[in-house]
mmCIF file of C-alpha atoms in Angstrom:
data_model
loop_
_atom_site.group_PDB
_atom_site.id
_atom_site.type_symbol
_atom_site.label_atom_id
_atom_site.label_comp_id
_atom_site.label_asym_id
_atom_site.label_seq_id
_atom_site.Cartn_x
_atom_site.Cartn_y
_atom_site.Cartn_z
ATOM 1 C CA UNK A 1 37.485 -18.653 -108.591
ATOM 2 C CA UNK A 2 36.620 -19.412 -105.191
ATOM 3 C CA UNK A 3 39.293 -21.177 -102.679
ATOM 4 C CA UNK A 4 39.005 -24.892 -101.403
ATOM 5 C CA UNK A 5 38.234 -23.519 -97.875
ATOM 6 C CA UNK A 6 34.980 -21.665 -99.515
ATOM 7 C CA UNK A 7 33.609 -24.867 -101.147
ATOM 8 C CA UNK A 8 34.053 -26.303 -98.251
ATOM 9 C CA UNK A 9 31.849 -23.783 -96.466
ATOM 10 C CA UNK A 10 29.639 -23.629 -99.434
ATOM 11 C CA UNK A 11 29.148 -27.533 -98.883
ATOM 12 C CA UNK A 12 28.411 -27.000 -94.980
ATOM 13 C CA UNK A 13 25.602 -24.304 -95.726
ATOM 14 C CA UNK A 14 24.086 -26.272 -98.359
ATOM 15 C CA UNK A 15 23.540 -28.984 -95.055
ATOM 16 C CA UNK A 16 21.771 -26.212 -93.009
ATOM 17 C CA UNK A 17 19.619 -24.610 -95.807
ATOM 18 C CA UNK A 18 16.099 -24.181 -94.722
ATOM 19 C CA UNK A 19 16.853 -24.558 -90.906
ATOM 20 C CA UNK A 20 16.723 -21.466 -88.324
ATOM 21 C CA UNK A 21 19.700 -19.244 -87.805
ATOM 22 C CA UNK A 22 19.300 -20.695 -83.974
ATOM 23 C CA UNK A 23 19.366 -24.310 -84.883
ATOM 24 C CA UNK A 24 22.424 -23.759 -86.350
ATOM 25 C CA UNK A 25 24.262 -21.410 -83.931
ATOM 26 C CA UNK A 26 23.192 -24.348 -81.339
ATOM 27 C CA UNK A 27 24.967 -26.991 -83.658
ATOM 28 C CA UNK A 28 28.484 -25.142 -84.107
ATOM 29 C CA UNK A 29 28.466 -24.533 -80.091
ATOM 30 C CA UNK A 30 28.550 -28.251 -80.122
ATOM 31 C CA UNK A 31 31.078 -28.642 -82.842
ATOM 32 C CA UNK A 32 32.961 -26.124 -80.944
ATOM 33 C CA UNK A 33 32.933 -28.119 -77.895
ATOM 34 C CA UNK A 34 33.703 -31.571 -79.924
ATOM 35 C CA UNK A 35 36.943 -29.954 -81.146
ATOM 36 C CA UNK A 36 38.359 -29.385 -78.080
ATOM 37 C CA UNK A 37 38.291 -32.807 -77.003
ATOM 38 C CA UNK A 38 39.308 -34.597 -80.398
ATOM 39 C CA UNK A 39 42.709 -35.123 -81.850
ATOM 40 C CA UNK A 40 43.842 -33.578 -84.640
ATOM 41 C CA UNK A 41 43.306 -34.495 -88.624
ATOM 42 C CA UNK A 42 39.717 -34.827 -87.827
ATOM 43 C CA UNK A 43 38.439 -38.208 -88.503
ATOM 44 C CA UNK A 44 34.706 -38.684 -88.883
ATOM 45 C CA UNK A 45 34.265 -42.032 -87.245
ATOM 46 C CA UNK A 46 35.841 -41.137 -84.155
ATOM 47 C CA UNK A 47 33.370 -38.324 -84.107
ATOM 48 C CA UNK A 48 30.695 -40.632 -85.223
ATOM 49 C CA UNK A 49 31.166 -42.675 -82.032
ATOM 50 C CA UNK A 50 31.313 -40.367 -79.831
ATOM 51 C CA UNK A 51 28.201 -38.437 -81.123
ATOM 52 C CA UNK A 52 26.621 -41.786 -80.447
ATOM 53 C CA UNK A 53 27.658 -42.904 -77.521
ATOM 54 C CA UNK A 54 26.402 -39.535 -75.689
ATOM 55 C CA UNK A 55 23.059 -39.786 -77.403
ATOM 56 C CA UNK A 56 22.650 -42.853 -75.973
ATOM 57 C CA UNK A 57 23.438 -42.460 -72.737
ATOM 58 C CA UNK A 58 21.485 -38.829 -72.830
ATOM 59 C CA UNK A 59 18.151 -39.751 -74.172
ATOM 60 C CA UNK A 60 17.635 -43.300 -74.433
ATOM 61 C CA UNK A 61 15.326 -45.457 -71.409
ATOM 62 C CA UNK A 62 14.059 -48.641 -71.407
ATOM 63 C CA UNK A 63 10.133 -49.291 -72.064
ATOM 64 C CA UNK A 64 10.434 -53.027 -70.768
ATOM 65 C CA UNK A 65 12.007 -56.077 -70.751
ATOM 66 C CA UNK A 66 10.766 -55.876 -75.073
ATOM 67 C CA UNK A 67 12.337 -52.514 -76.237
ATOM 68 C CA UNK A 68 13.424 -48.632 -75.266
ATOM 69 C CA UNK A 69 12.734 -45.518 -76.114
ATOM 70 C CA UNK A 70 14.777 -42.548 -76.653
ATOM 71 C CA UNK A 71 14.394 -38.587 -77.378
ATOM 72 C CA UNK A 72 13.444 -38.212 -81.114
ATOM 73 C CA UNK A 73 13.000 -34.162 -82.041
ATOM 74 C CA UNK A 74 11.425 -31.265 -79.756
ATOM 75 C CA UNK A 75 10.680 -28.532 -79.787
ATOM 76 C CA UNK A 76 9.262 -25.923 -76.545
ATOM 77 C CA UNK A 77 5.779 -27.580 -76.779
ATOM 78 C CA UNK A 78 5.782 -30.981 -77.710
ATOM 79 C CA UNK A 79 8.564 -33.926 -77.205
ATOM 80 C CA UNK A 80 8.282 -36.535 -79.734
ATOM 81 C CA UNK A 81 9.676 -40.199 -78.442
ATOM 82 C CA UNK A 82 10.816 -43.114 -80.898
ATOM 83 C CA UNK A 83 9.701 -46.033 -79.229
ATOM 84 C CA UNK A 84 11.302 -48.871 -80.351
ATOM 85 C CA UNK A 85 10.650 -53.189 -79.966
ATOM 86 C CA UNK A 86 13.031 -55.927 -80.397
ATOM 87 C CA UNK A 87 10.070 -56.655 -83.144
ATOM 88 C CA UNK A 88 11.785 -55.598 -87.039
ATOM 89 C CA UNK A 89 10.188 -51.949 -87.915
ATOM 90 C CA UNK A 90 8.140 -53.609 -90.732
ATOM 91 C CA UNK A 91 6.353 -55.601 -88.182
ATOM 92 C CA UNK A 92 5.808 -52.509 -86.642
ATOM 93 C CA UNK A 93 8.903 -52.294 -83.912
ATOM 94 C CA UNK A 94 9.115 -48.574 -84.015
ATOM 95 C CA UNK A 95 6.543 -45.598 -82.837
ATOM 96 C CA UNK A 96 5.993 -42.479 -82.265
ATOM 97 C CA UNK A 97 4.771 -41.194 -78.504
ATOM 98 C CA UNK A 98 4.896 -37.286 -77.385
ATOM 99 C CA UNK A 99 4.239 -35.799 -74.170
ATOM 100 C CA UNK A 100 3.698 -31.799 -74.040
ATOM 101 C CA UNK A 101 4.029 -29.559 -70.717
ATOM 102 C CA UNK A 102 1.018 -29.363 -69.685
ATOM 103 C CA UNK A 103 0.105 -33.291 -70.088
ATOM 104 C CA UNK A 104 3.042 -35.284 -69.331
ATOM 105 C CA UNK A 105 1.549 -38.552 -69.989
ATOM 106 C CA UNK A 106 3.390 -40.436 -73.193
ATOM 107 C CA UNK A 107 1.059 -40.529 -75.637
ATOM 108 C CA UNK A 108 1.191 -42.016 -79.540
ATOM 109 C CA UNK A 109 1.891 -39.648 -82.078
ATOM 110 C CA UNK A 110 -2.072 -39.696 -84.097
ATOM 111 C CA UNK A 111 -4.071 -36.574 -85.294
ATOM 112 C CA UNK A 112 -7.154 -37.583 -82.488
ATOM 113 C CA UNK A 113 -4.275 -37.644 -79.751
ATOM 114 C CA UNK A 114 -2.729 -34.370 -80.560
ATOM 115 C CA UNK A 115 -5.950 -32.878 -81.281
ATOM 116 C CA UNK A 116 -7.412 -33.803 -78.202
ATOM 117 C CA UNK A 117 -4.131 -32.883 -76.590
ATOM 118 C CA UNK A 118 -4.068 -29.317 -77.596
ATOM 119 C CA UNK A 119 -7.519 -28.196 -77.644
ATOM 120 C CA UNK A 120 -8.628 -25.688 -75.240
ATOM 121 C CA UNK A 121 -5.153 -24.356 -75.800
ATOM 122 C CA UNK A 122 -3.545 -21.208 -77.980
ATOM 123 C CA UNK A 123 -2.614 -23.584 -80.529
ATOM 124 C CA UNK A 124 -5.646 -25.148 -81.029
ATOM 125 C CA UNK A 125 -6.354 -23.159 -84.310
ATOM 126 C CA UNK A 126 -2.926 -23.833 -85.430
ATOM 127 C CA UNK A 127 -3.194 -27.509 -84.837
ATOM 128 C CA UNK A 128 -6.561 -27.892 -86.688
ATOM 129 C CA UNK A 129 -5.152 -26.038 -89.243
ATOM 130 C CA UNK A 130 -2.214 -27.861 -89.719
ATOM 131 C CA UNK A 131 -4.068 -31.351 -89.601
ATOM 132 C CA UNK A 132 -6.721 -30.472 -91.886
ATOM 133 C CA UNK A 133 -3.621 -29.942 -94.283
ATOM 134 C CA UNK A 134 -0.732 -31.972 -93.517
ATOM 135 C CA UNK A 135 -0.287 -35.699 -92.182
ATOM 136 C CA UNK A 136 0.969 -35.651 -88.807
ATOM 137 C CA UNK A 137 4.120 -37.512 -89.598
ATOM 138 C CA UNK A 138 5.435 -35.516 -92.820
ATOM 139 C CA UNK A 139 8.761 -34.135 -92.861
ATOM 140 C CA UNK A 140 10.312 -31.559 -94.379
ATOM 141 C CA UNK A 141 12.442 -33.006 -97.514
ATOM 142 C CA UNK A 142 15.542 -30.833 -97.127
ATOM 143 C CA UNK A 143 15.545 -30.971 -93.367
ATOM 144 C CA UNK A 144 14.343 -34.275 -92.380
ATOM 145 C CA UNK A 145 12.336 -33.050 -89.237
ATOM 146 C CA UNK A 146 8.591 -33.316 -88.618
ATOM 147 C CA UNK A 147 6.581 -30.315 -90.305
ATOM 148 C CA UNK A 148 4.506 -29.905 -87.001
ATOM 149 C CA UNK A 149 7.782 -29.073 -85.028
ATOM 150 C CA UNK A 150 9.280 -26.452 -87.570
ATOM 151 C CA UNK A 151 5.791 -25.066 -87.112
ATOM 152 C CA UNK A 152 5.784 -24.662 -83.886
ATOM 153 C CA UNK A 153 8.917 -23.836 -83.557
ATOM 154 C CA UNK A 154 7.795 -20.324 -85.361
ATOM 155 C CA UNK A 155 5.198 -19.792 -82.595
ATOM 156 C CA UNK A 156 6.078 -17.404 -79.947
ATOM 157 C CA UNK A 157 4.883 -18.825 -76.804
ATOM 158 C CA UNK A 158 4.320 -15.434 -74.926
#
């Protein structure tokens, strides 16, 4: 019979299966940090909130006078934006832009743009590859993140 305290772990693995040992060490560094400053029971709105709030002010710019963007997932090659309108998302208020380091110019998230983007590159193989296979915008079911990331997240860039 395993103790409360285990199930509760068991429940908090079963959130991080499938994700990288370092994505995860990266996360409890920041619960670790969280604790310090919050009060004690732990209540999950408070942490909510604050989670939120330094998102916010972190990653999020404004486009224009219509909408704002803000930092959506990364990895060491590619930074995906969410760009988002004051339009509803079924009329087409949200997209996806990414910028890379060697072109820093925000550009939408298409197959043409991120093949043109990376050819002439190392990952040009890996990107045709990929494309020829998967949509550019599917996710991983049990982690929620964009496939292309997790892939090149496995790519050593040395």
């Amino acid at each position: 019979m395993i103790t409360h305290q285990d199930q509760i772990i068991q429940n908090l693995f079963k959130q991080v299966n499938g994700m990288e040992k370092i994505e995860v060490y990266d996360m409890l560094l920041k619960i670790e940090t969280m604790l310090r400053d919050i009060k004690s029971p732990i209540q999950y709105d408070e942490i909510k909130k604050r989670i939120e709030n330094t998102s916010k002010k972190s990653n999020v710019s404004a486009v224009d006078s219509s909408g704002y963007c803000y930092l959506y997932d990364q990895c060491q090659y590619i930074k995906i934006y969410k760009i988002k309108t004051l339009l509803p998302n079924f009329l087409g208020g949200e997209y996806l832009y990414f910028i890379t380091p060697w072109q820093l110019k925000l550009m939408e998230y298409t197959k043409d743009n991120l093949q043109s983007t990376f050819a002439e590159t190392h990952l040009e193989a890996v990107m045709s590859v990929f494309l020829q296979r998967d949509k550019v915008k599917s996710k991983n079911p049990v982690t929620g993140r964009l496939r292309l990331l997790e892939l090149l997240d496995q790519i050593d860039p040395e």
